[in-house]
PDB file of C-alpha atoms in Angstrom:
ATOM      1  CA  ILE A   1      29.287  -3.783 -16.439  1.00 40.00           C
ATOM      2  CA  LEU A   2      28.409  -2.959 -20.021  1.00 43.00           C
ATOM      3  CA  ASP A   3      31.813  -4.080 -21.379  1.00 44.00           C
ATOM      4  CA  ILE A   4      31.552  -7.393 -19.540  1.00 42.00           C
ATOM      5  CA  ALA A   5      27.921  -7.880 -20.547  1.00 43.00           C
ATOM      6  CA  SER A   6      28.613  -7.142 -24.207  1.00 43.00           C
ATOM      7  CA  ARG A   7      31.214  -9.942 -24.254  1.00 42.00           C
ATOM      8  CA  CYS A   8      28.862 -12.489 -22.683  1.00 41.00           C
ATOM      9  CA  GLU A   9      26.258 -14.549 -24.443  1.00 39.00           C
ATOM     10  CA  ILE A  10      23.806 -13.817 -21.656  1.00 37.00           C
ATOM     11  CA  VAL A  11      21.950 -10.532 -22.027  1.00 37.00           C
ATOM     12  CA  VAL A  12      22.254  -8.530 -18.827  1.00 36.00           C
ATOM     13  CA  ILE A  13      19.764  -5.807 -18.042  1.00 37.00           C
ATOM     14  CA  VAL A  14      20.561  -3.399 -15.242  1.00 34.00           C
ATOM     15  CA  ILE A  15      17.432  -2.533 -13.316  1.00 33.00           C
ATOM     16  CA  TYR A  16      16.718  -0.172 -10.490  1.00 33.00           C
ATOM     17  CA  ALA A  17      13.459  -1.380  -8.969  1.00 34.00           C
ATOM     18  CA  THR A  18      11.072   0.786  -7.060  1.00 36.00           C
ATOM     19  CA  TRP A  19       8.127  -0.565  -5.143  1.00 37.00           C
ATOM     20  CA  ALA A  20       5.773   1.296  -7.423  1.00 37.00           C
ATOM     21  CA  CYS A  21       6.980   0.020 -10.749  1.00 39.00           C
ATOM     22  CA  MET A  22      10.031  -1.551 -12.352  1.00 39.00           C
ATOM     23  CA  ASP A  23      10.171   1.196 -14.929  1.00 40.00           C
ATOM     24  CA  HIS A  24      13.641   2.482 -14.170  1.00 40.00           C
ATOM     25  CA  LEU A  25      15.471   0.399 -16.719  1.00 40.00           C
ATOM     26  CA  LEU A  26      18.872   2.020 -17.122  1.00 42.00           C
ATOM     27  CA  TYR A  27      20.171   0.230 -20.176  1.00 43.00           C
ATOM     28  CA  ILE A  28      18.594  -2.006 -22.756  1.00 45.00           C
ATOM     29  CA  ARG A  29      20.102  -4.032 -25.551  1.00 46.00           C
ATOM     30  CA  GLY A  30      18.665  -3.106 -28.920  1.00 48.00           C
ATOM     31  CA  ARG A  31      17.874  -5.478 -31.777  1.00 47.00           C
ATOM     32  CA  GLU A  32      21.216  -4.712 -33.358  1.00 50.00           C
ATOM     33  CA  GLY A  33      22.964  -5.885 -30.187  1.00 51.00           C
ATOM     34  CA  ARG A  34      24.215  -2.490 -28.982  1.00 53.00           C
ATOM     35  CA  TRP A  35      23.620  -1.309 -25.427  1.00 49.00           C
ATOM     36  CA  ARG A  36      21.688   1.959 -25.305  1.00 50.00           C
ATOM     37  CA  ASN A  37      20.949   4.281 -22.455  1.00 51.00           C
ATOM     38  CA  LYS A  38      17.236   4.364 -21.744  1.00 47.00           C
ATOM     39  CA  ARG A  39      17.250   8.181 -21.663  1.00 50.00           C
ATOM     40  CA  ASN A  40      17.709   8.129 -25.414  1.00 48.00           C
ATOM     41  CA  LEU A  41      14.588   6.004 -25.895  1.00 48.00           C
ATOM     42  CA  GLY A  42      12.042   8.111 -24.027  1.00 50.00           C
ATOM     43  CA  ARG A  43      10.582   7.595 -20.575  1.00 49.00           C
ATOM     44  CA  ILE A  44       7.822   5.187 -19.660  1.00 46.00           C
ATOM     45  CA  ARG A  45       5.039   7.248 -18.152  1.00 52.00           C
ATOM     46  CA  VAL A  46       2.998   5.908 -15.253  1.00 53.00           C
ATOM     47  CA  LYS A  47      -0.357   7.610 -14.816  1.00 60.00           C
ATOM     48  CA  SER A  48      -0.598   9.281 -11.428  1.00 63.00           C
ATOM     49  CA  GLN A  49      -2.982   7.549  -9.057  1.00 74.00           C
ATOM     50  CA  ASN A  50      -3.040  10.366  -6.497  1.00 74.00           C
ATOM     51  CA  GLN A  51      -6.553  11.475  -7.464  1.00 82.00           C
ATOM     52  CA  HIS A  52      -8.073   8.014  -8.004  1.00 92.00           C
ATOM     53  CA  ARG A  53     -11.356   7.469  -6.193  1.00 95.00           C
ATOM     54  CA  TYR A  54      -9.947   4.426  -4.339  1.00 97.00           C
ATOM     55  CA  ARG A  55      -7.262   6.645  -2.791  1.00 96.00           C
ATOM     56  CA  ASN A  56      -9.944   9.072  -1.677  1.00 96.00           C
ATOM     57  CA  ILE A  57     -12.043   6.254  -0.190  1.00 98.00           C
ATOM     58  CA  ILE A  58      -9.066   4.844   1.747  1.00 98.00           C
ATOM     59  CA  GLN A  59      -8.115   8.302   3.009  1.00 97.00           C
ATOM     60  CA  GLN A  60     -11.704   8.825   4.143  1.00 98.00           C
ATOM     61  CA  TYR A  61     -11.612   5.445   5.925  1.00 98.00           C
ATOM     62  CA  TYR A  62      -8.290   6.351   7.593  1.00 97.00           C
ATOM     63  CA  HIS A  63      -9.621   9.740   8.667  1.00 97.00           C
ATOM     64  CA  GLY A  64     -12.605   7.960  10.236  1.00 97.00           C
ATOM     65  CA  CYS A  65     -10.280   5.567  12.071  1.00 96.00           C
ATOM     66  CA  SER A  66      -7.974   8.375  13.255  1.00 95.00           C
ATOM     67  CA  THR A  67     -10.842  10.547  14.541  1.00 95.00           C
ATOM     68  CA  ALA A  68     -13.088   7.719  15.838  1.00 96.00           C
ATOM     69  CA  ASN A  69     -15.818   8.788  13.408  1.00 97.00           C
ATOM     70  CA  PHE A  70     -18.155   5.813  13.144  1.00 98.00           C
ATOM     71  CA  ASP A  71     -20.324   7.238  10.333  1.00 98.00           C
ATOM     72  CA  LEU A  72     -17.316   8.210   8.222  1.00 98.00           C
ATOM     73  CA  MET A  73     -15.887   4.701   8.460  1.00 98.00           C
ATOM     74  CA  MET A  74     -19.271   3.153   7.677  1.00 98.00           C
ATOM     75  CA  SER A  75     -19.582   5.276   4.525  1.00 98.00           C
ATOM     76  CA  THR A  76     -16.531   3.506   3.048  1.00 98.00           C
ATOM     77  CA  PHE A  77     -17.541  -0.103   3.799  1.00 98.00           C
ATOM     78  CA  ASP A  78     -19.605  -2.688   2.019  1.00 98.00           C
ATOM     79  CA  PRO A  79     -21.969  -4.203   4.642  1.00 98.00           C
ATOM     80  CA  ASP A  80     -20.091  -7.529   4.374  1.00 98.00           C
ATOM     81  CA  VAL A  81     -16.549  -6.101   4.612  1.00 98.00           C
ATOM     82  CA  VAL A  82     -13.874  -8.390   6.074  1.00 98.00           C
ATOM     83  CA  HIS A  83     -10.610  -7.089   7.546  1.00 98.00           C
ATOM     84  CA  TYR A  84      -7.876  -9.741   7.883  1.00 98.00           C
ATOM     85  CA  PHE A  85      -5.027  -9.180  10.341  1.00 93.00           C
ATOM     86  CA  VAL A  86      -1.692 -10.932  10.873  1.00 91.00           C
ATOM     87  CA  ASP A  87      -1.951 -10.950  14.660  1.00 88.00           C
ATOM     88  CA  HIS A  88      -5.571 -11.959  15.337  1.00 90.00           C
ATOM     89  CA  SER A  89      -8.746 -13.276  13.749  1.00 96.00           C
ATOM     90  CA  PRO A  90     -10.564 -11.321  11.031  1.00 98.00           C
ATOM     91  CA  VAL A  91     -13.213  -8.720  11.799  1.00 98.00           C
ATOM     92  CA  ARG A  92     -16.351  -9.302   9.703  1.00 98.00           C
ATOM     93  CA  GLY A  93     -19.089  -6.824   8.888  1.00 98.00           C
ATOM     94  CA  SER A  94     -19.154  -3.040   8.570  1.00 98.00           C
ATOM     95  CA  GLU A  95     -20.512  -2.269  12.050  1.00 98.00           C
ATOM     96  CA  ALA A  96     -18.121  -4.708  13.716  1.00 98.00           C
ATOM     97  CA  LEU A  97     -15.139  -3.176  11.902  1.00 98.00           C
ATOM     98  CA  ALA A  98     -16.138   0.422  12.656  1.00 98.00           C
ATOM     99  CA  ASN A  99     -16.696  -0.507  16.319  1.00 98.00           C
ATOM    100  CA  TYR A 100     -13.314  -2.248  16.410  1.00 97.00           C
ATOM    101  CA  TRP A 101     -11.514   0.939  15.326  1.00 96.00           C
ATOM    102  CA  MET A 102     -13.699   3.049  17.658  1.00 96.00           C
ATOM    103  CA  LYS A 103     -12.242   0.980  20.506  1.00 94.00           C
ATOM    104  CA  ILE A 104      -8.618   0.527  19.319  1.00 90.00           C
ATOM    105  CA  GLY A 105      -7.859   3.993  17.898  1.00 88.00           C
ATOM    106  CA  PRO A 106      -8.458   6.063  21.043  1.00 88.00           C
ATOM    107  CA  ARG A 107      -6.878   3.440  23.307  1.00 88.00           C
ATOM    108  CA  THR A 108      -3.599   3.543  21.364  1.00 89.00           C
ATOM    109  CA  GLN A 109      -3.724   7.201  20.237  1.00 91.00           C
ATOM    110  CA  ALA A 110      -3.312   5.900  16.690  1.00 91.00           C
ATOM    111  CA  SER A 111      -3.516   7.967  13.538  1.00 93.00           C
ATOM    112  CA  TRP A 112      -3.148   6.465  10.082  1.00 93.00           C
ATOM    113  CA  THR A 113      -1.446   7.912   7.016  1.00 94.00           C
ATOM    114  CA  LEU A 114      -1.608   6.570   3.478  1.00 95.00           C
ATOM    115  CA  ASP A 115       1.980   6.890   2.223  1.00 94.00           C
ATOM    116  CA  HIS A 116       1.868   5.180  -1.174  1.00 93.00           C
ATOM    117  CA  ILE A 117      -0.734   3.512  -3.381  1.00 94.00           C
ATOM    118  CA  LEU A 118      -0.892   1.237  -6.417  1.00 94.00           C
ATOM    119  CA  ILE A 119      -4.243   0.653  -8.075  1.00 95.00           C
ATOM    120  CA  GLN A 120      -5.409  -1.920 -10.556  1.00 95.00           C
ATOM    121  CA  GLU A 121      -9.170  -1.982 -10.327  1.00 95.00           C
ATOM    122  CA  PRO A 122     -10.893  -3.502  -8.427  1.00 97.00           C
ATOM    123  CA  GLU A 123      -7.850  -3.692  -6.130  1.00 97.00           C
ATOM    124  CA  ALA A 124      -5.530  -1.251  -4.413  1.00 97.00           C
ATOM    125  CA  VAL A 125      -2.342  -1.857  -2.453  1.00 97.00           C
ATOM    126  CA  ILE A 126      -1.067   0.745  -0.042  1.00 96.00           C
ATOM    127  CA  GLU A 127       1.874   1.419   2.218  1.00 96.00           C
ATOM    128  CA  TRP A 128       0.849   3.098   5.458  1.00 96.00           C
ATOM    129  CA  SER A 129       2.354   4.518   8.607  1.00 95.00           C
ATOM    130  CA  MET A 130       0.711   4.813  11.998  1.00 93.00           C
ATOM    131  CA  PRO A 131       2.082   6.819  14.911  1.00 94.00           C
ATOM    132  CA  TRP A 132       0.720   5.153  18.039  1.00 92.00           C
ATOM    133  CA  THR A 133       1.356   4.446  21.698  1.00 91.00           C
ATOM    134  CA  PRO A 134       1.462   0.722  22.576  1.00 87.00           C
ATOM    135  CA  PRO A 135      -0.468   0.120  25.820  1.00 83.00           C
ATOM    136  CA  ARG A 136       2.283  -2.090  27.244  1.00 83.00           C
ATOM    137  CA  ASP A 137       5.171   0.412  27.383  1.00 85.00           C
ATOM    138  CA  GLN A 138       3.478   3.775  26.589  1.00 86.00           C
ATOM    139  CA  LYS A 139       6.366   4.831  24.304  1.00 90.00           C
ATOM    140  CA  ARG A 140       5.192   6.643  21.165  1.00 91.00           C
ATOM    141  CA  GLN A 141       6.410   4.967  17.973  1.00 91.00           C
ATOM    142  CA  VAL A 142       5.609   4.590  14.288  1.00 93.00           C
ATOM    143  CA  LEU A 143       4.323   1.296  12.920  1.00 91.00           C
ATOM    144  CA  ARG A 144       4.510   0.753   9.159  1.00 94.00           C
ATOM    145  CA  GLY A 145       2.785  -1.782   6.988  1.00 95.00           C
ATOM    146  CA  THR A 146       0.874  -2.542   3.834  1.00 97.00           C
ATOM    147  CA  GLU A 147      -2.763  -3.291   3.103  1.00 97.00           C
ATOM    148  CA  TRP A 148      -4.412  -4.942   0.139  1.00 98.00           C
ATOM    149  CA  TYR A 149      -7.937  -3.719  -0.650  1.00 98.00           C
ATOM    150  CA  ILE A 150     -10.724  -5.088  -2.812  1.00 98.00           C
ATOM    151  CA  PHE A 151     -13.567  -2.777  -3.839  1.00 98.00           C
ATOM    152  CA  GLU A 152     -17.067  -3.354  -5.186  1.00 98.00           C
ATOM    153  CA  ASN A 153     -19.260  -0.421  -6.201  1.00 98.00           C
ATOM    154  CA  ASP A 154     -16.704   1.951  -4.662  1.00 98.00           C
ATOM    155  CA  LYS A 155     -17.029   0.317  -1.237  1.00 98.00           C
ATOM    156  CA  ILE A 156     -14.320  -1.607   0.611  1.00 98.00           C
ATOM    157  CA  VAL A 157     -15.214  -5.317   0.691  1.00 98.00           C
ATOM    158  CA  GLU A 158     -11.890  -6.729   1.886  1.00 98.00           C
ATOM    159  CA  ILE A 159      -8.747  -5.505   3.636  1.00 98.00           C
ATOM    160  CA  ARG A 160      -5.691  -7.664   4.230  1.00 98.00           C
ATOM    161  CA  SER A 161      -3.246  -5.962   6.581  1.00 96.00           C
ATOM    162  CA  TYR A 162       0.439  -6.888   6.827  1.00 95.00           C
ATOM    163  CA  HIS A 163       2.771  -5.394   9.386  1.00 91.00           C
ATOM    164  CA  ASN A 164       5.372  -6.412  11.942  1.00 82.00           C
ATOM    165  CA  ASN A 165       3.878  -5.596  15.321  1.00 73.00           C
ATOM    166  CA  TYR A 166       5.564  -6.997  18.413  1.00 63.00           C
ATOM    167  CA  TYR A 167       2.740  -6.038  20.810  1.00 55.00           C
TER     168      TYR A 167
END
């Protein structure tokens, strides 16, 4: 690829993209026009977000959902929280949302796991997985999706959930 690219007028950059960050640039073209391996230029460092307070808040919320712990869920919500879903109308208000998960979680034997997170305050985007048992066929399976969070004063004010659920 590099021989072909060096003969073209168009600058080609080979990129390996991850969901977290497009920082895996393999080759770049320097000012002098030569292609250089990125390893010779130093690595872009992305600050770990594993200990960020938003991650801890979301994990606390998920633990509350997975264990049907009303008070734990409530401790993570702003009173006016709104949770948007792809398959039904939004749930508005902290008590309504905690009650929703108190009903749904045990019925489906669901447990939530935060698999990956990106944070740019006041927002966080996560990838999650949820082992559950759909009521219709009672076959245990794993549902995966993403959620977009907005925080105010370290409380969840909005959740937008995206997943492909056929039930």
